[in-house]
Amino acid sequence: MRYWLIIPFVFVFTSVYSISQADSTKSKLNFNGSFSFNSNGMASIPAFSLGKPALIASLTLQKKRFSYDPVVAYGLNLRPWVIDNWIHYRLIYNPKFELRTGVDISTFFSNIDSTDYKILQGQQYITLEIAAVFRFSPKHALSVMYWSDNGQDHGTMKGDFYSIVYDLTNLGIGKSMLLTSSIQFFYIDYDGKNDGFFFAPKLSITKKGIPVTLFYQVTQAITSNIDPFPGFKCNAGIGYLF
């Protein structure tokens, strides 16, 4: 694990600690989440994609500047795909700008076939995050994010993930429908031949007053040395928001 990457987190934390003391964020515990069916389990890092239908549940528990944001994903055969345990801290948190750090202890699962049976193998990762969100209006936002992924087991990968996302949220369609769209560009730089630059838009639609959303997303590799070339992938699904 590259411990030098922790230094920026410590520096930023100590630099803005005084700002955090003046924050007016309410102290109550906020709770929300989603549960979705996905036609083609996709991950930002192609090596971790499931490539077949998946069930994904996510949750956010937030109090003041801290939040716990776990994600659990399973295949339709009820075999686990990924378990994320994100802990975030918002260094700066206001309506126009957010700066946060985070750490994730995750496990990715894969099947190893043998002559008589399948072995479910789990590989652990520790990920460090720093991210900034610029909110230009209630409907327009730009997010910039960096991850340092560090595999902990034999055969796991280490590398860097860079992402920029532009979000358009709650755009009215007629009197009853809301449209949300995002355009993401990301670059991955991982051990071995696992580098690439990708384009990943997403579109979702909901009906006002109903906590159900329909979504469609694609990932298109622009350039990559991954073999075989990742090319074009798409995913559609339905989610329940709570």
PDB file of C-alpha atoms in Angstrom:
ATOM      1  CA  MET A   1       0.000   0.000   0.000  1.00  0.00           C
ATOM      2  CA  ARG A   2       1.323   3.429  -0.950  1.00  0.00           C
ATOM      3  CA  TYR A   3       1.233   5.195   2.416  1.00  0.00           C
ATOM      4  CA  TRP A   4       2.374   8.503   0.923  1.00  0.00           C
ATOM      5  CA  LEU A   5      -1.103   8.888  -0.529  1.00  0.00           C
ATOM      6  CA  ILE A   6      -2.453   9.413   2.986  1.00  0.00           C
ATOM      7  CA  ILE A   7      -0.416  12.614   3.386  1.00  0.00           C
ATOM      8  CA  PRO A   8      -2.764  14.807   1.278  1.00  0.00           C
ATOM      9  CA  PHE A   9      -5.723  13.561   3.325  1.00  0.00           C
ATOM     10  CA  VAL A  10      -4.032  14.543   6.586  1.00  0.00           C
ATOM     11  CA  PHE A  11      -2.975  17.912   5.186  1.00  0.00           C
ATOM     12  CA  VAL A  12      -6.424  18.806   3.868  1.00  0.00           C
ATOM     13  CA  PHE A  13      -8.079  17.634   7.065  1.00  0.00           C
ATOM     14  CA  THR A  14      -5.906  19.782   9.315  1.00  0.00           C
ATOM     15  CA  SER A  15      -6.154  22.776   6.965  1.00  0.00           C
ATOM     16  CA  VAL A  16      -9.939  22.968   6.990  1.00  0.00           C
ATOM     17  CA  TYR A  17     -10.693  21.648  10.452  1.00  0.00           C
ATOM     18  CA  SER A  18     -11.437  25.143  11.736  1.00  0.00           C
ATOM     19  CA  ILE A  19     -13.959  25.603   8.931  1.00  0.00           C
ATOM     20  CA  SER A  20     -15.784  22.449   9.957  1.00  0.00           C
ATOM     21  CA  GLN A  21     -16.360  23.826  13.439  1.00  0.00           C
ATOM     22  CA  ALA A  22     -18.543  26.569  12.011  1.00  0.00           C
ATOM     23  CA  ASP A  23     -20.691  24.204  10.005  1.00  0.00           C
ATOM     24  CA  SER A  24     -24.435  24.465  10.485  1.00  0.00           C
ATOM     25  CA  THR A  25     -25.270  20.913   9.393  1.00  0.00           C
ATOM     26  CA  LYS A  26     -27.997  19.423  11.553  1.00  0.00           C
ATOM     27  CA  SER A  27     -26.946  16.793  14.050  1.00  0.00           C
ATOM     28  CA  LYS A  28     -29.849  14.419  13.392  1.00  0.00           C
ATOM     29  CA  LEU A  29     -29.203  11.097  11.670  1.00  0.00           C
ATOM     30  CA  ASN A  30     -30.231  11.155   7.999  1.00  0.00           C
ATOM     31  CA  PHE A  31     -31.145   7.888   6.335  1.00  0.00           C
ATOM     32  CA  ASN A  32     -31.780   7.015   2.680  1.00  0.00           C
ATOM     33  CA  GLY A  33     -30.998   4.298   0.187  1.00  0.00           C
ATOM     34  CA  SER A  34     -31.990   2.375  -2.907  1.00  0.00           C
ATOM     35  CA  PHE A  35     -32.541  -1.144  -4.168  1.00  0.00           C
ATOM     36  CA  SER A  36     -32.215  -1.917  -7.862  1.00  0.00           C
ATOM     37  CA  PHE A  37     -32.320  -4.658 -10.455  1.00  0.00           C
ATOM     38  CA  ASN A  38     -29.634  -4.310 -13.141  1.00  0.00           C
ATOM     39  CA  SER A  39     -29.675  -6.165 -16.450  1.00  0.00           C
ATOM     40  CA  ASN A  40     -25.879  -6.226 -16.740  1.00  0.00           C
ATOM     41  CA  GLY A  41     -23.804  -5.693 -13.603  1.00  0.00           C
ATOM     42  CA  MET A  42     -21.321  -2.961 -14.503  1.00  0.00           C
ATOM     43  CA  ALA A  43     -18.441  -1.496 -12.518  1.00  0.00           C
ATOM     44  CA  SER A  44     -16.333   1.554 -13.273  1.00  0.00           C
ATOM     45  CA  ILE A  45     -13.299  -0.711 -13.324  1.00  0.00           C
ATOM     46  CA  PRO A  46     -13.981  -3.298 -16.085  1.00  0.00           C
ATOM     47  CA  ALA A  47     -12.066  -6.071 -14.311  1.00  0.00           C
ATOM     48  CA  PHE A  48     -14.639  -5.930 -11.499  1.00  0.00           C
ATOM     49  CA  SER A  49     -17.778  -5.996 -13.667  1.00  0.00           C
ATOM     50  CA  LEU A  50     -20.173  -8.904 -13.216  1.00  0.00           C
ATOM     51  CA  GLY A  51     -21.357  -8.937 -16.836  1.00  0.00           C
ATOM     52  CA  LYS A  52     -24.769 -10.423 -16.044  1.00  0.00           C
ATOM     53  CA  PRO A  53     -27.943  -9.429 -14.127  1.00  0.00           C
ATOM     54  CA  ALA A  54     -27.396  -8.194 -10.585  1.00  0.00           C
ATOM     55  CA  LEU A  55     -29.272  -6.966  -7.527  1.00  0.00           C
ATOM     56  CA  ILE A  56     -27.703  -3.922  -5.840  1.00  0.00           C
ATOM     57  CA  ALA A  57     -28.628  -2.324  -2.523  1.00  0.00           C
ATOM     58  CA  SER A  58     -27.077   0.904  -1.253  1.00  0.00           C
ATOM     59  CA  LEU A  59     -27.574   2.804   1.980  1.00  0.00           C
ATOM     60  CA  THR A  60     -26.494   6.147   3.440  1.00  0.00           C
ATOM     61  CA  LEU A  61     -26.422   6.929   7.149  1.00  0.00           C
ATOM     62  CA  GLN A  62     -25.274  10.503   7.707  1.00  0.00           C
ATOM     63  CA  LYS A  63     -24.800  12.511  10.887  1.00  0.00           C
ATOM     64  CA  LYS A  64     -23.169  15.909  10.712  1.00  0.00           C
ATOM     65  CA  ARG A  65     -20.121  15.533   8.441  1.00  0.00           C
ATOM     66  CA  PHE A  66     -19.714  11.751   8.735  1.00  0.00           C
ATOM     67  CA  SER A  67     -21.546   9.163   6.678  1.00  0.00           C
ATOM     68  CA  TYR A  68     -21.504   5.407   6.294  1.00  0.00           C
ATOM     69  CA  ASP A  69     -22.359   4.382   2.720  1.00  0.00           C
ATOM     70  CA  PRO A  70     -22.377   0.595   2.261  1.00  0.00           C
ATOM     71  CA  VAL A  71     -23.194  -1.128  -1.040  1.00  0.00           C
ATOM     72  CA  VAL A  72     -24.050  -4.809  -1.426  1.00  0.00           C
ATOM     73  CA  ALA A  73     -24.420  -6.475  -4.824  1.00  0.00           C
ATOM     74  CA  TYR A  74     -25.460 -10.037  -5.697  1.00  0.00           C
ATOM     75  CA  GLY A  75     -26.008 -11.996  -8.877  1.00  0.00           C
ATOM     76  CA  LEU A  76     -29.448 -13.462  -9.513  1.00  0.00           C
ATOM     77  CA  ASN A  77     -28.069 -16.795  -8.299  1.00  0.00           C
ATOM     78  CA  LEU A  78     -27.703 -15.058  -4.898  1.00  0.00           C
ATOM     79  CA  ARG A  79     -23.927 -15.353  -5.013  1.00  0.00           C
ATOM     80  CA  PRO A  80     -22.250 -12.168  -3.782  1.00  0.00           C
ATOM     81  CA  TRP A  81     -20.525  -9.893  -6.283  1.00  0.00           C
ATOM     82  CA  VAL A  82     -19.236  -6.962  -4.227  1.00  0.00           C
ATOM     83  CA  ILE A  83     -19.508  -5.585  -0.708  1.00  0.00           C
ATOM     84  CA  ASP A  84     -18.452  -1.972  -0.136  1.00  0.00           C
ATOM     85  CA  ASN A  85     -18.083  -0.283   3.251  1.00  0.00           C
ATOM     86  CA  TRP A  86     -17.512   3.401   2.552  1.00  0.00           C
ATOM     87  CA  ILE A  87     -16.926   5.862   5.380  1.00  0.00           C
ATOM     88  CA  HIS A  88     -16.913   9.514   4.285  1.00  0.00           C
ATOM     89  CA  TYR A  89     -16.059  12.750   6.028  1.00  0.00           C
ATOM     90  CA  ARG A  90     -17.091  16.095   4.532  1.00  0.00           C
ATOM     91  CA  LEU A  91     -14.314  18.587   5.066  1.00  0.00           C
ATOM     92  CA  ILE A  92     -16.340  21.396   3.516  1.00  0.00           C
ATOM     93  CA  TYR A  93     -20.101  21.067   3.207  1.00  0.00           C
ATOM     94  CA  ASN A  94     -22.327  23.877   1.945  1.00  0.00           C
ATOM     95  CA  PRO A  95     -24.955  24.362  -0.787  1.00  0.00           C
ATOM     96  CA  LYS A  96     -22.382  25.447  -3.384  1.00  0.00           C
ATOM     97  CA  PHE A  97     -19.352  23.293  -2.675  1.00  0.00           C
ATOM     98  CA  GLU A  98     -18.454  20.004  -1.002  1.00  0.00           C
ATOM     99  CA  LEU A  99     -15.022  18.544  -0.334  1.00  0.00           C
ATOM    100  CA  ARG A 100     -14.877  15.063   1.160  1.00  0.00           C
ATOM    101  CA  THR A 101     -12.478  12.251   1.899  1.00  0.00           C
ATOM    102  CA  GLY A 102     -13.322   8.613   2.283  1.00  0.00           C
ATOM    103  CA  VAL A 103     -12.036   5.124   2.915  1.00  0.00           C
ATOM    104  CA  ASP A 104     -13.592   1.888   1.713  1.00  0.00           C
ATOM    105  CA  ILE A 105     -12.927  -1.669   2.836  1.00  0.00           C
ATOM    106  CA  SER A 106     -14.406  -3.803   0.081  1.00  0.00           C
ATOM    107  CA  THR A 107     -14.570  -7.396  -1.083  1.00  0.00           C
ATOM    108  CA  PHE A 108     -14.982  -8.533  -4.696  1.00  0.00           C
ATOM    109  CA  PHE A 109     -16.112 -12.088  -5.328  1.00  0.00           C
ATOM    110  CA  SER A 110     -15.394 -14.362  -8.275  1.00  0.00           C
ATOM    111  CA  ASN A 111     -15.982 -18.009  -9.124  1.00  0.00           C
ATOM    112  CA  ILE A 112     -13.141 -20.470  -9.610  1.00  0.00           C
ATOM    113  CA  ASP A 113     -14.242 -23.540 -11.546  1.00  0.00           C
ATOM    114  CA  SER A 114     -12.905 -26.975 -10.746  1.00  0.00           C
ATOM    115  CA  THR A 115     -13.821 -30.377 -12.127  1.00  0.00           C
ATOM    116  CA  ASP A 116     -16.430 -31.155  -9.491  1.00  0.00           C
ATOM    117  CA  TYR A 117     -17.494 -27.820  -7.977  1.00  0.00           C
ATOM    118  CA  LYS A 118     -17.166 -24.027  -7.970  1.00  0.00           C
ATOM    119  CA  ILE A 119     -15.158 -22.096  -5.418  1.00  0.00           C
ATOM    120  CA  LEU A 120     -16.311 -18.612  -4.441  1.00  0.00           C
ATOM    121  CA  GLN A 121     -13.216 -16.465  -3.918  1.00  0.00           C
ATOM    122  CA  GLY A 122     -13.286 -13.109  -2.140  1.00  0.00           C
ATOM    123  CA  GLN A 123     -10.541 -10.530  -2.639  1.00  0.00           C
ATOM    124  CA  GLN A 124     -10.176  -7.558  -0.326  1.00  0.00           C
ATOM    125  CA  TYR A 125      -9.358  -3.981  -1.269  1.00  0.00           C
ATOM    126  CA  ILE A 126      -8.742  -0.781   0.657  1.00  0.00           C
ATOM    127  CA  THR A 127      -9.597   2.369  -1.264  1.00  0.00           C
ATOM    128  CA  LEU A 128      -8.809   5.969  -0.381  1.00  0.00           C
ATOM    129  CA  GLU A 129     -10.911   8.755  -1.888  1.00  0.00           C
ATOM    130  CA  ILE A 130     -10.822  12.502  -2.231  1.00  0.00           C
ATOM    131  CA  ALA A 131     -13.662  14.221  -4.081  1.00  0.00           C
ATOM    132  CA  ALA A 132     -15.036  17.679  -4.748  1.00  0.00           C
ATOM    133  CA  VAL A 133     -18.577  18.644  -5.807  1.00  0.00           C
ATOM    134  CA  PHE A 134     -19.370  22.024  -7.359  1.00  0.00           C
ATOM    135  CA  ARG A 135     -23.102  22.834  -7.280  1.00  0.00           C
ATOM    136  CA  PHE A 136     -23.909  25.586  -9.771  1.00  0.00           C
ATOM    137  CA  SER A 137     -27.650  25.395  -9.089  1.00  0.00           C
ATOM    138  CA  PRO A 138     -30.124  22.925  -7.560  1.00  0.00           C
ATOM    139  CA  LYS A 139     -30.134  21.075 -10.899  1.00  0.00           C
ATOM    140  CA  HIS A 140     -26.531  21.384 -12.104  1.00  0.00           C
ATOM    141  CA  ALA A 141     -23.414  19.936 -10.445  1.00  0.00           C
ATOM    142  CA  LEU A 142     -19.879  18.909 -11.362  1.00  0.00           C
ATOM    143  CA  SER A 143     -18.000  16.209  -9.424  1.00  0.00           C
ATOM    144  CA  VAL A 144     -14.280  15.480  -9.538  1.00  0.00           C
ATOM    145  CA  MET A 145     -12.987  12.355  -7.795  1.00  0.00           C
ATOM    146  CA  TYR A 146      -9.791  10.374  -7.239  1.00  0.00           C
ATOM    147  CA  TRP A 147      -9.440   6.843  -5.821  1.00  0.00           C
ATOM    148  CA  SER A 148      -6.342   4.959  -4.787  1.00  0.00           C
ATOM    149  CA  ASP A 149      -7.206   1.243  -4.904  1.00  0.00           C
ATOM    150  CA  ASN A 150      -4.984  -1.155  -2.979  1.00  0.00           C
ATOM    151  CA  GLY A 151      -5.572  -4.895  -3.253  1.00  0.00           C
ATOM    152  CA  GLN A 152      -4.737  -6.764  -0.061  1.00  0.00           C
ATOM    153  CA  ASP A 153      -4.666 -10.365  -1.254  1.00  0.00           C
ATOM    154  CA  HIS A 154      -2.499 -12.335  -3.658  1.00  0.00           C
ATOM    155  CA  GLY A 155      -3.585 -11.709  -7.220  1.00  0.00           C
ATOM    156  CA  THR A 156      -5.360  -8.411  -6.526  1.00  0.00           C
ATOM    157  CA  MET A 157      -4.588  -5.178  -8.337  1.00  0.00           C
ATOM    158  CA  LYS A 158      -3.375  -1.755  -7.283  1.00  0.00           C
ATOM    159  CA  GLY A 159      -4.014   1.420  -9.168  1.00  0.00           C
ATOM    160  CA  ASP A 160      -5.600   4.818  -9.569  1.00  0.00           C
ATOM    161  CA  PHE A 161      -9.053   5.929 -10.693  1.00  0.00           C
ATOM    162  CA  TYR A 162      -9.851   9.472 -11.881  1.00  0.00           C
ATOM    163  CA  SER A 163     -13.383  10.639 -12.625  1.00  0.00           C
ATOM    164  CA  ILE A 164     -15.263  13.769 -13.663  1.00  0.00           C
ATOM    165  CA  VAL A 165     -19.082  13.778 -13.755  1.00  0.00           C
ATOM    166  CA  TYR A 166     -21.556  16.445 -14.828  1.00  0.00           C
ATOM    167  CA  ASP A 167     -25.057  15.941 -13.384  1.00  0.00           C
ATOM    168  CA  LEU A 168     -28.391  17.378 -14.499  1.00  0.00           C
ATOM    169  CA  THR A 169     -31.073  16.478 -11.956  1.00  0.00           C
ATOM    170  CA  ASN A 170     -34.842  16.786 -11.635  1.00  0.00           C
ATOM    171  CA  LEU A 171     -35.516  18.152 -15.100  1.00  0.00           C
ATOM    172  CA  GLY A 172     -39.274  18.368 -15.590  1.00  0.00           C
ATOM    173  CA  ILE A 173     -40.908  16.427 -18.430  1.00  0.00           C
ATOM    174  CA  GLY A 174     -44.499  17.513 -18.643  1.00  0.00           C
ATOM    175  CA  LYS A 175     -46.298  17.851 -15.337  1.00  0.00           C
ATOM    176  CA  SER A 176     -45.503  14.540 -13.689  1.00  0.00           C
ATOM    177  CA  MET A 177     -42.131  13.176 -14.847  1.00  0.00           C
ATOM    178  CA  LEU A 178     -38.592  14.019 -13.764  1.00  0.00           C
ATOM    179  CA  LEU A 179     -35.463  13.302 -15.782  1.00  0.00           C
ATOM    180  CA  THR A 180     -31.934  12.958 -14.376  1.00  0.00           C
ATOM    181  CA  SER A 181     -28.867  12.572 -16.536  1.00  0.00           C
ATOM    182  CA  SER A 182     -25.125  12.414 -15.983  1.00  0.00           C
ATOM    183  CA  ILE A 183     -22.101  12.434 -18.248  1.00  0.00           C
ATOM    184  CA  GLN A 184     -18.957  10.821 -16.849  1.00  0.00           C
ATOM    185  CA  PHE A 185     -15.410  10.556 -18.141  1.00  0.00           C
ATOM    186  CA  PHE A 186     -13.007   8.388 -16.182  1.00  0.00           C
ATOM    187  CA  TYR A 187      -9.471   7.128 -16.487  1.00  0.00           C
ATOM    188  CA  ILE A 188      -8.072   3.995 -14.832  1.00  0.00           C
ATOM    189  CA  ASP A 189      -4.399   3.175 -14.325  1.00  0.00           C
ATOM    190  CA  TYR A 190      -4.009  -0.284 -12.757  1.00  0.00           C
ATOM    191  CA  ASP A 191      -1.373  -2.978 -12.549  1.00  0.00           C
ATOM    192  CA  GLY A 192      -0.736  -4.901 -15.722  1.00  0.00           C
ATOM    193  CA  LYS A 193      -2.814  -4.215 -18.815  1.00  0.00           C
ATOM    194  CA  ASN A 194      -5.696  -2.541 -17.034  1.00  0.00           C
ATOM    195  CA  ASP A 195      -5.464   1.070 -18.204  1.00  0.00           C
ATOM    196  CA  GLY A 196      -7.985   3.051 -20.197  1.00  0.00           C
ATOM    197  CA  PHE A 197     -10.044   6.182 -20.785  1.00  0.00           C
ATOM    198  CA  PHE A 198     -13.840   5.754 -20.776  1.00  0.00           C
ATOM    199  CA  PHE A 199     -17.063   7.645 -21.473  1.00  0.00           C
ATOM    200  CA  ALA A 200     -20.078   6.690 -19.336  1.00  0.00           C
ATOM    201  CA  PRO A 201     -23.421   8.542 -19.623  1.00  0.00           C
ATOM    202  CA  LYS A 202     -26.497   7.605 -17.590  1.00  0.00           C
ATOM    203  CA  LEU A 203     -30.158   8.527 -17.870  1.00  0.00           C
ATOM    204  CA  SER A 204     -32.970   7.914 -15.376  1.00  0.00           C
ATOM    205  CA  ILE A 205     -36.628   8.880 -15.182  1.00  0.00           C
ATOM    206  CA  THR A 206     -39.073   8.976 -12.282  1.00  0.00           C
ATOM    207  CA  LYS A 207     -42.696   9.914 -11.763  1.00  0.00           C
ATOM    208  CA  LYS A 208     -43.385  12.555  -9.142  1.00  0.00           C
ATOM    209  CA  GLY A 209     -44.644  11.068  -5.896  1.00  0.00           C
ATOM    210  CA  ILE A 210     -43.569   7.511  -6.779  1.00  0.00           C
ATOM    211  CA  PRO A 211     -40.202   6.287  -5.364  1.00  0.00           C
ATOM    212  CA  VAL A 212     -39.382   4.174  -8.425  1.00  0.00           C
ATOM    213  CA  THR A 213     -36.869   5.023 -11.133  1.00  0.00           C
ATOM    214  CA  LEU A 214     -36.042   3.534 -14.532  1.00  0.00           C
ATOM    215  CA  PHE A 215     -32.466   3.949 -15.725  1.00  0.00           C
ATOM    216  CA  TYR A 216     -30.182   3.226 -18.644  1.00  0.00           C
ATOM    217  CA  GLN A 217     -26.400   3.573 -18.668  1.00  0.00           C
ATOM    218  CA  VAL A 218     -23.572   2.796 -21.040  1.00  0.00           C
ATOM    219  CA  THR A 219     -19.801   2.594 -20.842  1.00  0.00           C
ATOM    220  CA  GLN A 220     -17.711   3.139 -23.949  1.00  0.00           C
ATOM    221  CA  ALA A 221     -13.958   2.662 -23.938  1.00  0.00           C
ATOM    222  CA  ILE A 222     -12.246   5.469 -25.847  1.00  0.00           C
ATOM    223  CA  THR A 223      -8.749   4.072 -25.507  1.00  0.00           C
ATOM    224  CA  SER A 224      -7.471   1.098 -23.487  1.00  0.00           C
ATOM    225  CA  ASN A 225      -4.783  -1.580 -23.402  1.00  0.00           C
ATOM    226  CA  ILE A 226      -7.145  -4.102 -21.788  1.00  0.00           C
ATOM    227  CA  ASP A 227      -7.328  -7.345 -23.763  1.00  0.00           C
ATOM    228  CA  PRO A 228      -9.916  -7.990 -25.020  1.00  0.00           C
ATOM    229  CA  PHE A 229     -10.767  -4.342 -25.680  1.00  0.00           C
ATOM    230  CA  PRO A 230     -13.706  -3.379 -23.387  1.00  0.00           C
ATOM    231  CA  GLY A 231     -15.649  -1.683 -26.185  1.00  0.00           C
ATOM    232  CA  PHE A 232     -19.301  -0.812 -25.551  1.00  0.00           C
ATOM    233  CA  LYS A 233     -21.350  -2.038 -22.588  1.00  0.00           C
ATOM    234  CA  CYS A 234     -24.861  -1.109 -21.526  1.00  0.00           C
ATOM    235  CA  ASN A 235     -27.052  -1.655 -18.506  1.00  0.00           C
ATOM    236  CA  ALA A 236     -30.750  -1.000 -17.857  1.00  0.00           C
ATOM    237  CA  GLY A 237     -32.707  -1.421 -14.683  1.00  0.00           C
ATOM    238  CA  ILE A 238     -35.348  -0.384 -12.211  1.00  0.00           C
ATOM    239  CA  GLY A 239     -34.732   0.962  -8.737  1.00  0.00           C
ATOM    240  CA  TYR A 240     -36.728   1.653  -5.593  1.00  0.00           C
ATOM    241  CA  LEU A 241     -35.702   4.713  -3.576  1.00  0.00           C
ATOM    242  CA  PHE A 242     -36.304   5.107   0.145  1.00  0.00           C
TER     243      PHE A 242
END
